[in-house]
Amino acid sequence: MAKKFPEHPKHPERNCWGCDKYCAAGSMNCGNGNVRTQHPVEVLGDDWLEWERGVAEEMVAVQVRRQDEVA
């Protein structure tokens, strides 16, 4: 069973987020290579969950518009 993904870790730079092992950045055991995967909060900012929801809502709206145009 996969571990719960932390939404706002205190020090995301200390871990690799590429799989559910969350290895220390200096000793990755999963075979993910020598470059750690960044946590979404490092890439998108503290509001990364809201950004994701906004994109999903926009995608649904575009799909609805396309369906209306076809009908």
Backbone as JSON, one array per atom type, in Angstrom:
{
  "sequence": "MAKKFPEHPKHPERNCWGCDKYCAAGSMNCGNGNVRTQHPVEVLGDDWLEWERGVAEEMVAVQVRRQDEVA",
  "N": [[0.84, -1.19, 0.0], [0.53, 2.21, -0.8], [2.19, 5.03, 0.65], [0.72, 7.85, 2.34], [0.66, 10.83, 0.54], [2.51, 13.6, 1.42], [1.2, 16.83, 1.63], [2.21, 19.39, 2.24], [5.19, 19.35, 3.03], [7.69, 20.01, 5.57], [10.43, 20.28, 4.9], [10.91, 19.84, 1.89], [13.05, 19.59, 0.16], [14.8, 17.76, 1.17], [14.14, 15.17, 0.53], [13.55, 12.61, -1.99], [10.92, 12.56, -4.26], [10.0, 10.75, -6.08], [8.89, 8.17, -5.89], [7.0, 6.0, -3.66], [8.76, 5.57, -1.58], [10.18, 7.71, -0.62], [12.96, 8.46, -0.36], [15.99, 9.65, 1.21], [17.57, 12.56, -0.05], [20.29, 12.3, -0.48], [20.82, 9.56, -0.52], [19.5, 7.57, -2.46], [17.49, 4.79, -2.79], [15.81, 3.55, -4.54], [16.46, 3.25, -7.18], [16.01, 5.33, -8.85], [17.81, 6.87, -10.08], [20.36, 9.43, -10.06], [19.37, 11.89, -9.61], [17.13, 13.7, -7.74], [13.54, 13.62, -7.55], [11.55, 16.46, -7.56], [9.3, 17.83, -5.1], [5.89, 18.76, -5.69], [5.3, 21.24, -4.44], [7.71, 22.56, -4.5], [8.05, 23.14, -7.15], [5.67, 24.33, -8.1], [4.79, 26.01, -6.09], [3.32, 27.04, -2.88], [0.56, 26.91, -3.21], [-0.03, 24.73, -4.79], [-1.92, 22.65, -4.89], [-4.35, 23.97, -5.3], [-3.85, 25.08, -7.78], [-3.77, 22.79, -9.36], [-6.43, 21.89, -9.14], [-7.74, 24.02, -10.36], [-6.84, 23.83, -13.01], [-7.93, 21.36, -13.72], [-10.67, 21.94, -13.57], [-10.87, 23.83, -15.62], [-10.24, 22.25, -17.82], [-12.47, 20.55, -17.91], [-14.45, 22.43, -18.49], [-13.66, 23.22, -21.07], [-14.03, 20.82, -22.46], [-16.82, 20.57, -22.26], [-17.62, 22.82, -23.73], [-16.68, 22.08, -26.26], [-18.27, 19.83, -26.77], [-20.75, 21.06, -26.91], [-20.39, 22.58, -29.22], [-20.21, 20.62, -31.17], [-22.69, 19.43, -31.09]],
  "CA": [[0.0, 0.0, 0.0], [1.31, 3.44, -0.92], [2.12, 5.97, 1.77], [-0.02, 9.08, 2.07], [1.55, 11.86, 0.0], [2.43, 14.84, 2.2], [0.85, 17.98, 0.8], [3.08, 20.52, 2.56], [6.28, 18.91, 3.92], [8.48, 21.12, 6.11], [11.68, 20.38, 4.15], [10.77, 18.95, 0.73], [14.33, 19.44, -0.52], [15.57, 16.68, 1.8], [13.71, 13.85, 0.06], [13.18, 12.4, -3.38], [9.48, 12.32, -4.28], [9.72, 9.99, -7.29], [8.11, 6.97, -5.6], [6.47, 6.07, -2.3], [9.79, 5.3, -0.57], [10.61, 9.02, -0.13], [14.35, 8.31, 0.06], [16.76, 10.86, 1.47], [18.13, 13.06, -1.31], [21.67, 11.85, -0.61], [20.96, 8.1, -0.63], [18.28, 7.05, -3.07], [17.54, 3.33, -2.86], [14.77, 3.05, -5.43], [16.93, 3.13, -8.55], [15.48, 6.47, -9.59], [18.93, 7.6, -10.66], [21.1, 10.26, -9.12], [18.69, 13.18, -9.51], [15.88, 13.51, -7.0], [12.32, 14.22, -8.08], [11.09, 17.52, -6.67], [7.92, 17.84, -4.63], [5.14, 19.8, -6.42], [5.36, 22.53, -3.77], [8.95, 23.2, -4.91], [7.93, 23.53, -8.54], [4.48, 25.15, -8.36], [4.51, 26.9, -4.98], [2.49, 26.56, -1.78], [-0.83, 26.71, -3.63], [0.0, 23.75, -5.89], [-3.17, 21.88, -4.95], [-5.36, 24.84, -5.9], [-3.51, 25.19, -9.2], [-4.18, 21.55, -10.0], [-7.89, 21.89, -9.22], [-8.13, 25.01, -11.36], [-6.57, 23.28, -14.34], [-8.92, 20.31, -13.96], [-11.96, 22.59, -13.83], [-10.79, 24.45, -16.94], [-10.3, 21.17, -18.81], [-13.87, 20.12, -17.99], [-15.19, 23.49, -19.18], [-13.3, 23.14, -22.49], [-14.7, 19.64, -23.01], [-18.25, 20.88, -22.38], [-17.76, 23.73, -24.87], [-16.48, 21.31, -27.5], [-19.46, 19.0, -26.97], [-21.82, 21.96, -27.34], [-20.12, 22.98, -30.6], [-20.46, 19.47, -32.04], [-24.14, 19.13, -31.08]],
  "C": [[0.89, 1.24, 0.0], [1.12, 4.32, 0.31], [1.29, 7.18, 1.35], [0.99, 10.15, 1.61], [1.42, 13.13, 0.81], [2.21, 16.05, 1.31], [1.78, 19.17, 1.01], [4.19, 20.09, 3.52], [7.12, 20.11, 4.36], [9.76, 21.35, 5.31], [11.64, 19.46, 2.93], [12.09, 18.69, 0.01], [15.17, 18.3, 0.03], [15.24, 15.3, 1.26], [13.54, 13.83, -1.45], [11.71, 12.0, -3.37], [9.06, 11.48, -5.49], [8.93, 8.71, -7.09], [7.64, 7.04, -4.15], [7.47, 5.68, -1.23], [10.27, 6.59, 0.08], [12.03, 8.96, 0.44], [14.97, 9.67, 0.36], [17.44, 11.27, 0.17], [19.55, 12.56, -1.55], [21.85, 10.36, -0.75], [19.67, 7.49, -1.16], [18.42, 5.55, -3.31], [16.61, 2.75, -3.92], [15.25, 2.84, -6.87], [16.43, 4.24, -9.44], [16.59, 7.28, -10.26], [19.63, 8.44, -9.62], [20.51, 11.65, -8.98], [17.36, 12.97, -8.82], [14.72, 14.18, -7.72], [11.82, 15.25, -7.09], [9.63, 17.32, -6.28], [7.18, 18.94, -5.4], [5.2, 21.17, -5.76], [6.64, 23.28, -4.15], [8.84, 23.77, -6.32], [6.82, 24.56, -8.75], [4.14, 26.12, -7.24], [3.55, 26.31, -3.96], [1.05, 26.27, -2.18], [-0.94, 25.68, -4.76], [-1.27, 22.93, -5.98], [-4.28, 22.69, -5.59], [-5.11, 24.99, -7.4], [-4.0, 23.96, -9.94], [-5.7, 21.49, -10.16], [-8.38, 22.86, -10.29], [-7.93, 24.51, -12.78], [-7.6, 22.21, -14.68], [-10.28, 20.91, -14.29], [-11.98, 23.23, -15.22], [-10.87, 23.39, -18.04], [-11.73, 20.67, -19.0], [-14.68, 21.16, -18.77], [-14.9, 23.46, -20.68], [-14.0, 21.96, -23.14], [-16.19, 19.9, -23.21], [-18.49, 21.81, -23.57], [-17.63, 22.99, -26.19], [-17.69, 20.44, -27.8], [-20.62, 19.85, -27.46], [-21.64, 22.38, -28.8], [-20.45, 21.86, -31.58], [-21.95, 19.22, -32.17], [-24.95, 20.11, -31.87]]
}
